[in-house]
Amino acid sequence: MWTIQRAQRRSPLHRRGLRPPPSIRGGLVPMIGGRLGSVSSSETVFNDSEVVYRGALRKGGRSGRLRWGRGAPSPRQTGAGRRRAVIWFGPPFGEGVTAGIGGEFFKLLEEHFPARHGFRGMLNGSTVGLSC
C-alpha cells in the first residue's frame, strides 16, 4: 500500500482570493476529490489524506465533501477516441506513368518494415495514407 507524498510541514494551500473561471469554480471540489482518489491506493489512504485537503478547501472558502471513487476511466485510458496519426504519401503526378505507384509503395512498406521491425507501429497500412 502506498500513500500520497507531500512535504512534512507544508499543507495544501487554497487561496481565498483565487478566482478560477466559472467552468472550474463549480467543479473544483469534485476535481480535487477525483485526483486524490486516483492517486490513492485504497480508501483508507484516501480518508487519511482527505482530512488535510478538506481543511485547505475550507480555509479557502470552499465547501463540499471529497468522495472516494476511481470514477470512469478517461478516453485516453480506454483507447476510445484515440486516433492514430496518419503520414500521407503524395506521389508526384505524371501523365505518362501507368504503373500503380501507390500499390508499389505499400509493397515496399511491407517488404522493408516486416512485423517485427521497430518502426512497424508507425509505418504500416493503417498509419500511412495515399493521396492521389
PDB file of C-alpha atoms in Angstrom:
ATOM      1  CA  MET A   1       0.000   0.000   0.000  1.00  0.00           C
ATOM      2  CA  TRP A   2       1.372   3.416  -0.884  1.00  0.00           C
ATOM      3  CA  THR A   3       0.461   6.868   0.348  1.00  0.00           C
ATOM      4  CA  ILE A   4       0.385  10.371  -1.039  1.00  0.00           C
ATOM      5  CA  GLN A   5       3.735  12.124  -0.656  1.00  0.00           C
ATOM      6  CA  ARG A   6       3.997  15.773   0.313  1.00  0.00           C
ATOM      7  CA  ALA A   7       6.417  17.915   2.292  1.00  0.00           C
ATOM      8  CA  GLN A   8       6.148  17.252   6.028  1.00  0.00           C
ATOM      9  CA  ARG A   9       5.423  20.776   7.283  1.00  0.00           C
ATOM     10  CA  ARG A  10       3.527  22.005   4.257  1.00  0.00           C
ATOM     11  CA  SER A  11      -0.203  21.685   3.978  1.00  0.00           C
ATOM     12  CA  PRO A  12      -2.104  22.077   0.711  1.00  0.00           C
ATOM     13  CA  LEU A  13      -2.972  25.703   0.083  1.00  0.00           C
ATOM     14  CA  HIS A  14      -6.136  27.037  -1.474  1.00  0.00           C
ATOM     15  CA  ARG A  15      -6.228  30.835  -1.528  1.00  0.00           C
ATOM     16  CA  ARG A  16      -9.466  32.568  -0.745  1.00  0.00           C
ATOM     17  CA  GLY A  17      -8.885  35.345  -3.283  1.00  0.00           C
ATOM     18  CA  LEU A  18      -8.271  32.932  -6.151  1.00  0.00           C
ATOM     19  CA  ARG A  19     -10.931  33.345  -8.856  1.00  0.00           C
ATOM     20  CA  PRO A  20     -10.738  30.486 -11.328  1.00  0.00           C
ATOM     21  CA  PRO A  21     -13.006  30.540 -14.399  1.00  0.00           C
ATOM     22  CA  PRO A  22     -16.652  29.583 -13.790  1.00  0.00           C
ATOM     23  CA  SER A  23     -16.258  26.223 -15.523  1.00  0.00           C
ATOM     24  CA  ILE A  24     -13.566  25.283 -12.996  1.00  0.00           C
ATOM     25  CA  ARG A  25     -15.093  27.048  -9.997  1.00  0.00           C
ATOM     26  CA  GLY A  26     -18.214  24.874  -9.839  1.00  0.00           C
ATOM     27  CA  GLY A  27     -16.361  21.587 -10.101  1.00  0.00           C
ATOM     28  CA  LEU A  28     -13.267  22.352  -8.039  1.00  0.00           C
ATOM     29  CA  VAL A  29     -14.105  20.122  -5.072  1.00  0.00           C
ATOM     30  CA  PRO A  30     -15.060  17.089  -7.234  1.00  0.00           C
ATOM     31  CA  MET A  31     -11.907  17.623  -9.337  1.00  0.00           C
ATOM     32  CA  ILE A  32      -9.675  17.599  -6.277  1.00  0.00           C
ATOM     33  CA  GLY A  33     -11.537  14.580  -4.886  1.00  0.00           C
ATOM     34  CA  GLY A  34     -11.202  12.727  -8.189  1.00  0.00           C
ATOM     35  CA  ARG A  35      -7.487  13.406  -8.387  1.00  0.00           C
ATOM     36  CA  LEU A  36      -6.978  12.413  -4.768  1.00  0.00           C
ATOM     37  CA  GLY A  37      -8.947   9.208  -5.363  1.00  0.00           C
ATOM     38  CA  SER A  38      -6.961   8.358  -8.490  1.00  0.00           C
ATOM     39  CA  VAL A  39      -3.589   8.634  -6.726  1.00  0.00           C
ATOM     40  CA  SER A  40      -4.709   6.833  -3.542  1.00  0.00           C
ATOM     41  CA  SER A  41      -4.105   3.099  -3.401  1.00  0.00           C
ATOM     42  CA  SER A  42      -7.053   2.400  -1.106  1.00  0.00           C
ATOM     43  CA  GLU A  43      -9.991   4.062   0.614  1.00  0.00           C
ATOM     44  CA  THR A  44      -8.064   4.137   3.904  1.00  0.00           C
ATOM     45  CA  VAL A  45      -5.237   6.138   2.346  1.00  0.00           C
ATOM     46  CA  PHE A  46      -7.801   8.439   0.724  1.00  0.00           C
ATOM     47  CA  ASN A  47      -9.575   9.073   4.038  1.00  0.00           C
ATOM     48  CA  ASP A  48      -6.281   9.867   5.790  1.00  0.00           C
ATOM     49  CA  SER A  49      -5.366  12.451   3.127  1.00  0.00           C
ATOM     50  CA  GLU A  50      -8.886  13.771   2.674  1.00  0.00           C
ATOM     51  CA  VAL A  51      -8.874  15.440   6.106  1.00  0.00           C
ATOM     52  CA  VAL A  52      -5.882  17.612   5.171  1.00  0.00           C
ATOM     53  CA  TYR A  53      -7.266  18.609   1.763  1.00  0.00           C
ATOM     54  CA  ARG A  54     -10.743  19.288   3.122  1.00  0.00           C
ATOM     55  CA  GLY A  55      -9.200  21.658   5.710  1.00  0.00           C
ATOM     56  CA  ALA A  56      -7.330  23.546   2.997  1.00  0.00           C
ATOM     57  CA  LEU A  57     -10.517  23.873   0.927  1.00  0.00           C
ATOM     58  CA  ARG A  58     -12.444  25.087   3.965  1.00  0.00           C
ATOM     59  CA  LYS A  59      -9.766  27.753   4.649  1.00  0.00           C
ATOM     60  CA  GLY A  60     -10.137  28.822   1.021  1.00  0.00           C
ATOM     61  CA  GLY A  61     -13.873  29.290   1.397  1.00  0.00           C
ATOM     62  CA  ARG A  62     -14.967  26.151  -0.454  1.00  0.00           C
ATOM     63  CA  SER A  63     -17.485  23.718   0.942  1.00  0.00           C
ATOM     64  CA  GLY A  64     -18.199  20.160  -0.008  1.00  0.00           C
ATOM     65  CA  ARG A  65     -17.051  16.683   0.742  1.00  0.00           C
ATOM     66  CA  LEU A  66     -14.310  14.861  -1.107  1.00  0.00           C
ATOM     67  CA  ARG A  67     -15.598  11.437  -2.106  1.00  0.00           C
ATOM     68  CA  TRP A  68     -13.657   8.212  -2.628  1.00  0.00           C
ATOM     69  CA  GLY A  69     -14.074   6.664  -6.039  1.00  0.00           C
ATOM     70  CA  ARG A  70     -11.973   5.915  -9.024  1.00  0.00           C
ATOM     71  CA  GLY A  71     -14.533   7.328 -11.454  1.00  0.00           C
ATOM     72  CA  ALA A  72     -14.898   6.422 -15.087  1.00  0.00           C
ATOM     73  CA  PRO A  73     -11.666   5.884 -16.991  1.00  0.00           C
ATOM     74  CA  SER A  74     -10.718   8.692 -19.314  1.00  0.00           C
ATOM     75  CA  PRO A  75     -10.915   8.096 -23.090  1.00  0.00           C
ATOM     76  CA  ARG A  76      -7.121   8.047 -23.185  1.00  0.00           C
ATOM     77  CA  GLN A  77      -7.082   5.061 -20.806  1.00  0.00           C
ATOM     78  CA  THR A  78      -9.635   3.030 -22.722  1.00  0.00           C
ATOM     79  CA  GLY A  79      -8.322   3.815 -26.185  1.00  0.00           C
ATOM     80  CA  ALA A  80     -11.694   5.196 -27.265  1.00  0.00           C
ATOM     81  CA  GLY A  81     -11.404   8.399 -29.239  1.00  0.00           C
ATOM     82  CA  ARG A  82      -7.707   7.945 -29.878  1.00  0.00           C
ATOM     83  CA  ARG A  83      -6.815   8.343 -33.499  1.00  0.00           C
ATOM     84  CA  ARG A  84      -3.523   7.323 -34.964  1.00  0.00           C
ATOM     85  CA  ALA A  85      -1.564   9.961 -36.761  1.00  0.00           C
ATOM     86  CA  VAL A  86      -1.579   9.353 -40.497  1.00  0.00           C
ATOM     87  CA  ILE A  87       1.510  10.012 -42.582  1.00  0.00           C
ATOM     88  CA  TRP A  88       0.426  10.983 -46.077  1.00  0.00           C
ATOM     89  CA  PHE A  89       2.327   9.947 -49.191  1.00  0.00           C
ATOM     90  CA  GLY A  90       1.643  12.111 -52.226  1.00  0.00           C
ATOM     91  CA  PRO A  91       3.367  10.686 -55.300  1.00  0.00           C
ATOM     92  CA  PRO A  92       4.345  13.150 -57.991  1.00  0.00           C
ATOM     93  CA  PHE A  93       1.898  13.394 -60.868  1.00  0.00           C
ATOM     94  CA  GLY A  94       2.898  12.293 -64.326  1.00  0.00           C
ATOM     95  CA  GLU A  95       0.586  11.590 -67.288  1.00  0.00           C
ATOM     96  CA  GLY A  96       2.986   9.050 -68.735  1.00  0.00           C
ATOM     97  CA  VAL A  97       3.076   6.920 -65.561  1.00  0.00           C
ATOM     98  CA  THR A  98       0.902   3.822 -65.887  1.00  0.00           C
ATOM     99  CA  ALA A  99       2.295   1.757 -63.006  1.00  0.00           C
ATOM    100  CA  GLY A 100       0.350   1.653 -59.744  1.00  0.00           C
ATOM    101  CA  ILE A 101       2.718   3.757 -57.678  1.00  0.00           C
ATOM    102  CA  GLY A 102       0.505   3.512 -54.581  1.00  0.00           C
ATOM    103  CA  GLY A 103       0.407  -0.283 -54.650  1.00  0.00           C
ATOM    104  CA  GLU A 104       4.146  -0.430 -55.190  1.00  0.00           C
ATOM    105  CA  PHE A 105       4.680   1.924 -52.273  1.00  0.00           C
ATOM    106  CA  PHE A 106       2.634  -0.238 -49.910  1.00  0.00           C
ATOM    107  CA  LYS A 107       4.505  -3.356 -51.100  1.00  0.00           C
ATOM    108  CA  LEU A 108       7.762  -1.589 -50.248  1.00  0.00           C
ATOM    109  CA  LEU A 109       6.401  -0.754 -46.803  1.00  0.00           C
ATOM    110  CA  GLU A 110       5.581  -4.425 -46.187  1.00  0.00           C
ATOM    111  CA  GLU A 111       8.976  -5.531 -47.502  1.00  0.00           C
ATOM    112  CA  HIS A 112      11.147  -3.072 -45.574  1.00  0.00           C
ATOM    113  CA  PHE A 113       9.103  -2.925 -42.341  1.00  0.00           C
ATOM    114  CA  PRO A 114       8.107  -6.524 -41.504  1.00  0.00           C
ATOM    115  CA  ALA A 115       6.010  -7.439 -38.456  1.00  0.00           C
ATOM    116  CA  ARG A 116       8.932  -7.483 -36.005  1.00  0.00           C
ATOM    117  CA  HIS A 117      10.570  -4.250 -37.196  1.00  0.00           C
ATOM    118  CA  GLY A 118      10.821  -1.416 -34.666  1.00  0.00           C
ATOM    119  CA  PHE A 119       9.131   1.123 -36.924  1.00  0.00           C
ATOM    120  CA  ARG A 120       6.268  -1.174 -37.953  1.00  0.00           C
ATOM    121  CA  GLY A 121       3.910   0.536 -35.492  1.00  0.00           C
ATOM    122  CA  MET A 122       4.478   3.874 -37.206  1.00  0.00           C
ATOM    123  CA  LEU A 123       4.827   2.746 -40.811  1.00  0.00           C
ATOM    124  CA  ASN A 124       2.138   0.305 -41.880  1.00  0.00           C
ATOM    125  CA  GLY A 125      -1.019   0.300 -43.983  1.00  0.00           C
ATOM    126  CA  SER A 126      -3.070   1.823 -41.136  1.00  0.00           C
ATOM    127  CA  THR A 127      -0.782   4.738 -40.417  1.00  0.00           C
ATOM    128  CA  VAL A 128       0.297   5.671 -43.947  1.00  0.00           C
ATOM    129  CA  GLY A 129      -2.188   7.152 -46.372  1.00  0.00           C
ATOM    130  CA  LEU A 130      -2.007   7.627 -50.128  1.00  0.00           C
ATOM    131  CA  SER A 131      -3.207  10.853 -51.682  1.00  0.00           C
ATOM    132  CA  CYS A 132      -3.585  10.957 -55.430  1.00  0.00           C
TER     133      CYS A 132
END
